[in-house]
Coordinates of C-alpha atoms in Angstrom, one line a residue:
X1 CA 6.7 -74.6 35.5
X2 CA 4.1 -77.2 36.9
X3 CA 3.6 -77.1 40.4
X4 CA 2.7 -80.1 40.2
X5 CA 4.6 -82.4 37.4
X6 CA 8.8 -81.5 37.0
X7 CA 9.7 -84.5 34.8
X8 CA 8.3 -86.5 32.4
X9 CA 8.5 -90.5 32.1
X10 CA 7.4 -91.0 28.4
X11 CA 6.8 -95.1 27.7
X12 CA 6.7 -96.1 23.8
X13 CA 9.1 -98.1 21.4
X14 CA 9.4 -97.6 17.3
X15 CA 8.1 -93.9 16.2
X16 CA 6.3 -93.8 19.8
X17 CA 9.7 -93.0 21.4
X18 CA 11.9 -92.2 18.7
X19 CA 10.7 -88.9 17.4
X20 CA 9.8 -87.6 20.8
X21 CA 13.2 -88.2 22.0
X22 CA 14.5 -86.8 18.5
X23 CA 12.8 -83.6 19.5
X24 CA 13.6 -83.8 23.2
X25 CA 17.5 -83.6 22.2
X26 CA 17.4 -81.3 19.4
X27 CA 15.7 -78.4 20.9
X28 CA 15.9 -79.2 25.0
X29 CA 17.5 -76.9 27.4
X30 CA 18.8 -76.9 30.7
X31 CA 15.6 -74.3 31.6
X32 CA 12.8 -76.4 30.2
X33 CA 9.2 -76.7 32.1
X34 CA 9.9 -80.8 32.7
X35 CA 13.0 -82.7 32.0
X36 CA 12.1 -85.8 29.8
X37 CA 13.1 -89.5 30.6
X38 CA 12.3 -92.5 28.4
X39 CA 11.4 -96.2 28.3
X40 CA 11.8 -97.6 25.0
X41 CA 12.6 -101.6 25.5
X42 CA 11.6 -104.4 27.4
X43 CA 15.3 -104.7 28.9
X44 CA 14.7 -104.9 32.8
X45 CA 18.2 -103.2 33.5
X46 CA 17.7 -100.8 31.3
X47 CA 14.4 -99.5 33.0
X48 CA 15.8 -99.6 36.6
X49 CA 18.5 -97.3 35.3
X50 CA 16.2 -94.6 34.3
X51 CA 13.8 -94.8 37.2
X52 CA 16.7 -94.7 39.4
X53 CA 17.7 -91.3 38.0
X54 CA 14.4 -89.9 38.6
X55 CA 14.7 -91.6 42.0
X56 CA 12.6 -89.2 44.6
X57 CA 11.3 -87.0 41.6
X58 CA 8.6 -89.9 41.1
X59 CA 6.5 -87.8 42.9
X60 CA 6.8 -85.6 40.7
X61 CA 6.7 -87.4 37.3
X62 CA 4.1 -87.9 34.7
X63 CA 4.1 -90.9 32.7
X64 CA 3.2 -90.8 29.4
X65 CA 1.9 -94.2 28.0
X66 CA 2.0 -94.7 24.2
X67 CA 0.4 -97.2 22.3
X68 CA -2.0 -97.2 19.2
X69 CA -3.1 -100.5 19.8
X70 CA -2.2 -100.9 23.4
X71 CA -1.4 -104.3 22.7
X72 CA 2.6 -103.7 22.6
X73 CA 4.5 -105.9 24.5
X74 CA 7.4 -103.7 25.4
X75 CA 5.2 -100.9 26.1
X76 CA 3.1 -103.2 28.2
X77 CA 5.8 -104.4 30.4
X78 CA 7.2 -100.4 30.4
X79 CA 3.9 -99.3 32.4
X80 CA 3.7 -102.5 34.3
X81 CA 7.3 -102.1 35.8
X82 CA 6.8 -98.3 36.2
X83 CA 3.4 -98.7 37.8
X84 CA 5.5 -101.2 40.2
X85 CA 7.9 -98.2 40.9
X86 CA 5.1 -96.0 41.9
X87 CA 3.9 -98.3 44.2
X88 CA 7.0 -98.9 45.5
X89 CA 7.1 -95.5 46.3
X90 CA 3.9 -95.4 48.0
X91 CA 2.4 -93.9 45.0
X92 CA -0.8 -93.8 43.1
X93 CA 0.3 -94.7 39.4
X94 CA -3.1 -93.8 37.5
X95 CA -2.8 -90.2 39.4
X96 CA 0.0 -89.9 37.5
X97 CA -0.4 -91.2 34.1
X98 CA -2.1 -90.3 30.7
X99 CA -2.5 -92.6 27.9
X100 CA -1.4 -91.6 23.9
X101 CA -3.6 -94.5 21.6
X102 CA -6.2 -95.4 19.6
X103 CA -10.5 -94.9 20.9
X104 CA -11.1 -98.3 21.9
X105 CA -7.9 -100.0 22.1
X106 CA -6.6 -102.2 25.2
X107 CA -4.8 -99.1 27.0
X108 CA -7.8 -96.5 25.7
X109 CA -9.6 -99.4 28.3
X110 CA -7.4 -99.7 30.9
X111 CA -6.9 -95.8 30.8
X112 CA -10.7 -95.4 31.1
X113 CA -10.9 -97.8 33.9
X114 CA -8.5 -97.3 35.8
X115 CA -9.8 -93.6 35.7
X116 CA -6.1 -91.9 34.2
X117 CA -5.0 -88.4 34.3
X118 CA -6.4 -87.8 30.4
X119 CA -6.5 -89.8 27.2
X120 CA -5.2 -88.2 23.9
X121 CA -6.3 -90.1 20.2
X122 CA -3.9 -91.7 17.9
X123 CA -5.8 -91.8 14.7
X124 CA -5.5 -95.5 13.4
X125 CA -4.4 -93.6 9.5
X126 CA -1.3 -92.3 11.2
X127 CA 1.3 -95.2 11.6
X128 CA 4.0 -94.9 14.4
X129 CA 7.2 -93.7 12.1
X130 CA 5.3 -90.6 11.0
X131 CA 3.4 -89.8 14.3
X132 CA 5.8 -87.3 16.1
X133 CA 3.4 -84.5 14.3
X134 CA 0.3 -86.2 16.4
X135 CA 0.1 -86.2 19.9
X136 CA 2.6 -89.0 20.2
X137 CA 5.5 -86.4 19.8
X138 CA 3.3 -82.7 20.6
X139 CA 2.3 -83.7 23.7
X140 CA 5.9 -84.6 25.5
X141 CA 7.0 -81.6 23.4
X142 CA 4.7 -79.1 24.7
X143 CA 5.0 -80.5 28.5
X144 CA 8.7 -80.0 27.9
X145 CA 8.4 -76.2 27.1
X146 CA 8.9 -76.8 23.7
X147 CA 7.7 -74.4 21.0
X148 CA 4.8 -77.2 19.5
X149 CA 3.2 -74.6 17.2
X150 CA 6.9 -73.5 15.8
X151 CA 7.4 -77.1 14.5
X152 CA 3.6 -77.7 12.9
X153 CA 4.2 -73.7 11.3
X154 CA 7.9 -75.4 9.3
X155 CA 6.1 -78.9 8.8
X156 CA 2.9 -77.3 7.1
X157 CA 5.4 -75.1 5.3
X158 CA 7.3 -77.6 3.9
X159 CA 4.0 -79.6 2.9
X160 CA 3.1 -76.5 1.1
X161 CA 6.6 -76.4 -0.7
X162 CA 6.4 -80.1 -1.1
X163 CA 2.9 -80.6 -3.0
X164 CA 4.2 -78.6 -6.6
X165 CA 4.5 -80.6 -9.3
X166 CA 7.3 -79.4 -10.4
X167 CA 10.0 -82.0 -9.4
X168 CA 12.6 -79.5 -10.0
X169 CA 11.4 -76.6 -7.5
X170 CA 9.8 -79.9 -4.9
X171 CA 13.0 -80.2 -2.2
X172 CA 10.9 -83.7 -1.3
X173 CA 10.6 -85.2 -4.9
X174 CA 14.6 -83.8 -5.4
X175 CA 15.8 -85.7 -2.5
X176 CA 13.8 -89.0 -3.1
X177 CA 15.2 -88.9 -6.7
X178 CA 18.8 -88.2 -5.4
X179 CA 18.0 -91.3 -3.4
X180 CA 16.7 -93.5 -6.7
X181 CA 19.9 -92.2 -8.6
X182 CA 22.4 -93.4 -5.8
X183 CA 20.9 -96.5 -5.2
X184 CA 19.9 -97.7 -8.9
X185 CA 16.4 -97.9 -7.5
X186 CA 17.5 -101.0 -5.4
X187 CA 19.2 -100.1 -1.9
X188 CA 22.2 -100.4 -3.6
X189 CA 23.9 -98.2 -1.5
X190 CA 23.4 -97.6 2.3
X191 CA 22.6 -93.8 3.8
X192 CA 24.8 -92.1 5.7
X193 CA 23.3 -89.1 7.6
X194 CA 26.0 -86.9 9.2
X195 CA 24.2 -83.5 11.0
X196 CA 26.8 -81.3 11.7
X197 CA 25.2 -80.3 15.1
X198 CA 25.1 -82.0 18.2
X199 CA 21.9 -81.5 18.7
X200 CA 20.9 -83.6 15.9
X201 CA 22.7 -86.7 17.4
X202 CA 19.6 -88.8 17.1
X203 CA 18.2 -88.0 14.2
X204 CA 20.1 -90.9 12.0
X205 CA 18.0 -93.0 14.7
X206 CA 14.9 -91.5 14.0
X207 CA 15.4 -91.7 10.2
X208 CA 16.7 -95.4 10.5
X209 CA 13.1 -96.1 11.4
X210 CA 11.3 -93.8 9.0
X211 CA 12.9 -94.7 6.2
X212 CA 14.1 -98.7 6.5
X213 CA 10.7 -99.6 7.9
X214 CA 8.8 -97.7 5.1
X215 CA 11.1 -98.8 2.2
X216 CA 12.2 -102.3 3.2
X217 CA 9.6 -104.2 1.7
X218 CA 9.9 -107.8 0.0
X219 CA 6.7 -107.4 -2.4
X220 CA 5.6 -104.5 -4.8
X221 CA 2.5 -103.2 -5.0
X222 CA 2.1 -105.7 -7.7
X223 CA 3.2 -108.5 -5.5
X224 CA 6.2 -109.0 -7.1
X225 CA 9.2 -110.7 -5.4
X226 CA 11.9 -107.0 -5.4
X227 CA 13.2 -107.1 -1.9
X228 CA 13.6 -103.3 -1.6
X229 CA 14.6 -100.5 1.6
X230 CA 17.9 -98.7 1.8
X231 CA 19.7 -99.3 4.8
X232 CA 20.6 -96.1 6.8
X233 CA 22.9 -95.4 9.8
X234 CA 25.0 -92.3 11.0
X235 CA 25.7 -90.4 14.1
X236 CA 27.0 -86.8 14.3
X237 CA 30.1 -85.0 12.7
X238 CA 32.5 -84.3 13.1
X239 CA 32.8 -87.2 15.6
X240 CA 32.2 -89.6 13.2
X241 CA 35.5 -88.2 10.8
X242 CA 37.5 -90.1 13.6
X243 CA 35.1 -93.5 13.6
X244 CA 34.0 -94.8 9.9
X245 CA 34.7 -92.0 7.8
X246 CA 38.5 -93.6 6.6
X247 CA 36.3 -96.5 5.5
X248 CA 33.6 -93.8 3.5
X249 CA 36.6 -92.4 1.7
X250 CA 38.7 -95.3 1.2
X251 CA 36.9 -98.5 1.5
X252 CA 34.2 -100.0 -0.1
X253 CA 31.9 -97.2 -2.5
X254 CA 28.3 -98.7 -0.9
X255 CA 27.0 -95.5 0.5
X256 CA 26.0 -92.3 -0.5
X257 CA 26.2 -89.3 2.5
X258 CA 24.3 -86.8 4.1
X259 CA 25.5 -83.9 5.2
X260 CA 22.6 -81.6 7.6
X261 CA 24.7 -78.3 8.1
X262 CA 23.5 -75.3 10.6
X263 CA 25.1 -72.3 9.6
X264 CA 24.0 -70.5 12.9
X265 CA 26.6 -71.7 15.6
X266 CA 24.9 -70.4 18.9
X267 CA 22.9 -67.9 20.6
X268 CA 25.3 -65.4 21.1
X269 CA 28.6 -64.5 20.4
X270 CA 31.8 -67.1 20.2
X271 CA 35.2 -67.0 21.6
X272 CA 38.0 -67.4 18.8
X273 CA 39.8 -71.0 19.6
X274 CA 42.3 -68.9 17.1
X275 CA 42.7 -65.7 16.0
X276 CA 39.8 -64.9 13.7
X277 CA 38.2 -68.1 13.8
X278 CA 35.9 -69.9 16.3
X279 CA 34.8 -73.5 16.8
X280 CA 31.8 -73.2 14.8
X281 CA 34.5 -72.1 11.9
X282 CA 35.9 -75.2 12.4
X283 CA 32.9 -77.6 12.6
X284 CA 31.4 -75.6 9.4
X285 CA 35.2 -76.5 7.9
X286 CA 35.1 -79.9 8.9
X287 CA 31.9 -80.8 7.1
X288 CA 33.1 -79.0 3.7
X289 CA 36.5 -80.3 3.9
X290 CA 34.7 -84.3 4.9
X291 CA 32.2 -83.9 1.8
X292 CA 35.1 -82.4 -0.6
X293 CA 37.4 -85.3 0.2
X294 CA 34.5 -88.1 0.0
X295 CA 33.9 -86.1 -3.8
X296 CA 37.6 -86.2 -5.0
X297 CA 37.0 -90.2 -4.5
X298 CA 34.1 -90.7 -6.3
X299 CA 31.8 -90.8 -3.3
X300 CA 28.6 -89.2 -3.7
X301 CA 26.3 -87.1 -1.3
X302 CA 23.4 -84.9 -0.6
X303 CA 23.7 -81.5 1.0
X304 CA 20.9 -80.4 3.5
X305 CA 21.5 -76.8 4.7
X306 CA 19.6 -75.7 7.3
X307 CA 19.8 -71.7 8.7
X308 CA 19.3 -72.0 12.3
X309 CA 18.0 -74.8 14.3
X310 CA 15.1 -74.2 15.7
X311 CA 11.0 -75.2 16.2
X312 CA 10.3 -74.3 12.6
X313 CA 13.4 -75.8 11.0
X314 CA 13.3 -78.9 12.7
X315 CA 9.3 -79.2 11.6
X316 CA 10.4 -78.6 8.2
X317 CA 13.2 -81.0 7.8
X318 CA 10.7 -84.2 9.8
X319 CA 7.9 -82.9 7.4
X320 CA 10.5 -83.5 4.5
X321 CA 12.0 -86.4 4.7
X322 CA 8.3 -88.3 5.8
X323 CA 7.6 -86.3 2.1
X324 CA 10.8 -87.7 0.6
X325 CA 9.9 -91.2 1.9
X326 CA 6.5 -91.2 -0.2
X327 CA 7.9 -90.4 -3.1
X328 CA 10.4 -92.8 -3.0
X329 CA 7.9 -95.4 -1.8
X330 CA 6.1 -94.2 -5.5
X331 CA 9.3 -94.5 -7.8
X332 CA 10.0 -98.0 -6.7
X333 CA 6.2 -99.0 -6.8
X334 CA 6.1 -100.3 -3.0
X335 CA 3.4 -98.8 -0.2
X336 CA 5.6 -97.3 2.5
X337 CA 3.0 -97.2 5.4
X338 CA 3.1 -101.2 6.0
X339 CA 5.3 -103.5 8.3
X340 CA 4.5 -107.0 8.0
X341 CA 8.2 -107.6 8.5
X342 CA 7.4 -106.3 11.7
X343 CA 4.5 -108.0 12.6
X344 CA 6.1 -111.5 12.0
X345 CA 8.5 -110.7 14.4
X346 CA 6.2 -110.2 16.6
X347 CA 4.7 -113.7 16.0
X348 CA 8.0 -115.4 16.3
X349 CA 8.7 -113.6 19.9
X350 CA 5.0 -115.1 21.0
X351 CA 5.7 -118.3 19.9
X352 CA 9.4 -118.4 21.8
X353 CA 6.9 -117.3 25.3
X354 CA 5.1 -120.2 24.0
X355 CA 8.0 -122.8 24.2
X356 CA 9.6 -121.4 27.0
X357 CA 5.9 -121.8 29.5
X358 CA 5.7 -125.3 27.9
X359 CA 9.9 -126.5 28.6
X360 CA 9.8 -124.8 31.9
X361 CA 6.6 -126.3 32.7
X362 CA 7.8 -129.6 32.0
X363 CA 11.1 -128.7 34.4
X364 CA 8.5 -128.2 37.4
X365 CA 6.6 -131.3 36.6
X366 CA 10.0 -133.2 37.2
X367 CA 11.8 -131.2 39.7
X368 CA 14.8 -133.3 41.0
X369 CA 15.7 -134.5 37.8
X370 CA 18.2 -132.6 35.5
X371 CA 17.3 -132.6 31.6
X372 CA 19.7 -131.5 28.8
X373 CA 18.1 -129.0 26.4
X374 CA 17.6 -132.2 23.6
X375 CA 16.1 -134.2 26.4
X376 CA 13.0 -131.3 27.3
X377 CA 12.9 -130.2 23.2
X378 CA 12.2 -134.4 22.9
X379 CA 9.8 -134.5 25.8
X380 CA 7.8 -132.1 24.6
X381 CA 8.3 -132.7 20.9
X382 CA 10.1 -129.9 20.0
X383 CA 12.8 -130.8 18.5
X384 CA 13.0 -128.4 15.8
X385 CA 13.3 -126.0 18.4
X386 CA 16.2 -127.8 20.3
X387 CA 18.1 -124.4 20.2
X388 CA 15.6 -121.7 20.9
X389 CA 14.8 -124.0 24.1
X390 CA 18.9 -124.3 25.1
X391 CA 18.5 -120.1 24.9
X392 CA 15.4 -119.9 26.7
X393 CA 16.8 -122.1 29.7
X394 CA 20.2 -120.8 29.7
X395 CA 18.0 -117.3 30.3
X396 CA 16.2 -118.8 32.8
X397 CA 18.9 -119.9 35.0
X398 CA 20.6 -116.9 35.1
X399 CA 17.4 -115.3 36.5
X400 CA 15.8 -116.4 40.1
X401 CA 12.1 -115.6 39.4
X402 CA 12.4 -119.0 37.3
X403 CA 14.0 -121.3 39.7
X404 CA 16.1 -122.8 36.9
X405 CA 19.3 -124.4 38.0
X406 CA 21.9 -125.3 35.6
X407 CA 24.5 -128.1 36.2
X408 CA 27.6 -127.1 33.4
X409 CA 28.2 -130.0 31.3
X410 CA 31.9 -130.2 29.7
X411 CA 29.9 -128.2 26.3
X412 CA 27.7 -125.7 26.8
X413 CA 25.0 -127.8 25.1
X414 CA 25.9 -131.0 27.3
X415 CA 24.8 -128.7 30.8
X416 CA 21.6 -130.4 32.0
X417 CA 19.0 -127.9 33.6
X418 CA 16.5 -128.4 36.7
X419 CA 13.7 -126.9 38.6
X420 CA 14.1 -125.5 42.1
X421 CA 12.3 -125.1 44.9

């Protein structure tokens, strides 16, 4: 254990925080070398709830910073309001605090500057979905306790498995044509991941982002108009059998499952819950019983049987499905290792910071006069944008640091705003 370090406060979003905390779940344990937290959104409320749970063990956390470009918003405003904490604390934040991302980038700078703990590379050819292989997902693994070189032994396994040409004796090529079959080529049915292991909780998470921000794409590589992805979602079994799985059997046919099964149920030995059987027998029964009732309907799925759950497996099955994704990508003639849906978001949320310094701007210039959203969206002719700026101000008068005050109106949109003092 680290006489220094006991916990780790790892700061990304996308496939900087979702495959570390993937991994973090799936193969954690009560006696690992540093107990992981995350920040993964800009939500204020949702950061002071974790660094209140590390509380007095700031002292003893490392923060990990992740960022290929260093240029993420919500990653930028995640080190800003933990470096706050530290000081807060009385602590020296860059004595604490490495930096994941690419040579040269904004962070890369303000790592080397501010003279951080160490800075690890993110190689600009390895996008954020498929990066929990890199040092985006080793590092917080190995700091953890985590078997690192367990997980890159099943993932180079698997790539070895997954290069024959043979499609028939290729687990990757299989799945991603089991995927073309159930969808018609066309996302026209969603994915339903159901791991039959607690452990794997996350990992419908982790594959949401893998595989609908890889395969959603409006052009091919033609740049033809197709509008492609497959839309995935899930949780866990058999918790899920008493949430959505009525609707799976009986309800609309838009989906095709997957079933992840462990057939090791624990370390050691099990009680029996019944004579002869254990709870494992029933989870293990459960998952049959789930995928022989969604057959009997006409409901199709996909069977991914794992042995144990461990380093290697759990390599394996990531190195897998970012193979299965590829191939996919391939049969539908799309590249898979873009986002510009993605990036226009992120021109959209710029331009709403725009409006919103320009309308409360205009709010200080005339404090002591109230103004109905219309009124500031026609002052500052923006009246296309009447609505984003009735959003923006009720925001801002819910929060102090604005000094917004709202004065209801008899509809929400008749309730005229002004600055404070």
């Amino acid at each position: 254990k680290s006489k220094r370090f006991t916990r780790i406060l790892s700061i990304g979003i996308g496939g900087s925080a979702l495959g570390p905390q993937f991994v973090a779940h799936a193969l954690g344990s009560s006696s690992d070398s540093m107990k992981p937290y995350f920040l993964d959104n800009t939500d204020p409320d949702g950061m002071d709830l974790v660094l209140g749970k590390i509380g007095d063990d700031l002292t003893e956390t490392l923060t990990i910073v992740i960022s290929k470009s260093g240029g993420t918003t919500e990653t930028r405003n995640g080190m800003l309001e933990a470096a706050a904490a530290y000081e807060k604390a009385g602590l020296t934040f860059e004595k604490h605090t490495v930096a994941i991302t690419g040579a040269g980038s904004k962070l890369d700078t303000i790592a080397t500057n501010g003279n951080w703990l160490a800075r690890f590379p993110m190689w600009d050819w390895v996008g954020g979905r498929t990066s929990e292989l890199s040092a985006v997902g080793l590092l917080p693994a190995a700091l953890q306790g985590l078997d690192i070189d367990g997980m890159l032994e099943g993932a180079a396994r698997c790539d070895e498995i997954t290069r024959s040409k043979d499609s028939r004796s290729n687990p990757a090529a299989l799945l991603a044509l089991a995927w073309h079959h159930a969808t018609s080529g066309r996302g026209r049915k969603d994915m339903v991941i159901l791991p039959y292991r607690d452990r794997l909780q996350l990992l419908s998470k982790y594959l949401q982002q893998l595989i609908m921000e890889s395969l959603g794409k409006e052009k091919d590589l033609d740049g033809k108009t197709v509008n492609q992805g497959i839309a995935v979602y899930g949780n866990k079994g058999t918790t899920d059998q008493h949430a959505y799985v009525q609707q799976l059997r009986e309800g609309v046919n838009n989906f095709f499952a997957t079933f992840i099964e462990v057939l090791r149920d624990r370390g050691g030995e099990s009680i029996e819950v019944e004579p002869g059987f254990t709870s494992g027998d029933y989870l293990s029964a459960f998952l049959q019983g789930t995928r022989r009732a969604l057959h009997e309907n006409n409901r199709e799925s996909v069977t991914i049987t794992i042995e144990t759950l461990d380093p290697q497996s759990l390599g394996a099955l990531i190195a897998l499905y970012e193979r299965a994704v590829g191939f996919y990508a391939s049969l539908v003639n799309i590249n898979a290792y873009h986002q510009p849906g993605v990036e226009a978001g992120k021109k959209m949320a710029a331009a709403i910071i725009g409006l919103q310094k320009k309308a409360l701007a205009y709010l200080g210039e005339h404090s002591g006069t109230s103004y109905s959203a219309e009124e500031i969206a026609k002052a500052i002719n923006e009246e296309d944008n009447t609505e984003y700026i009735f959003k923006i101000l009720e925001h801002a008068s819910l929060n102090t640091d604005h000094k917004v005050k709202k004065v209801p109106g008899k509809t929400p949109v008749e309730s005229r705003y002004e600055a404070t003092v």
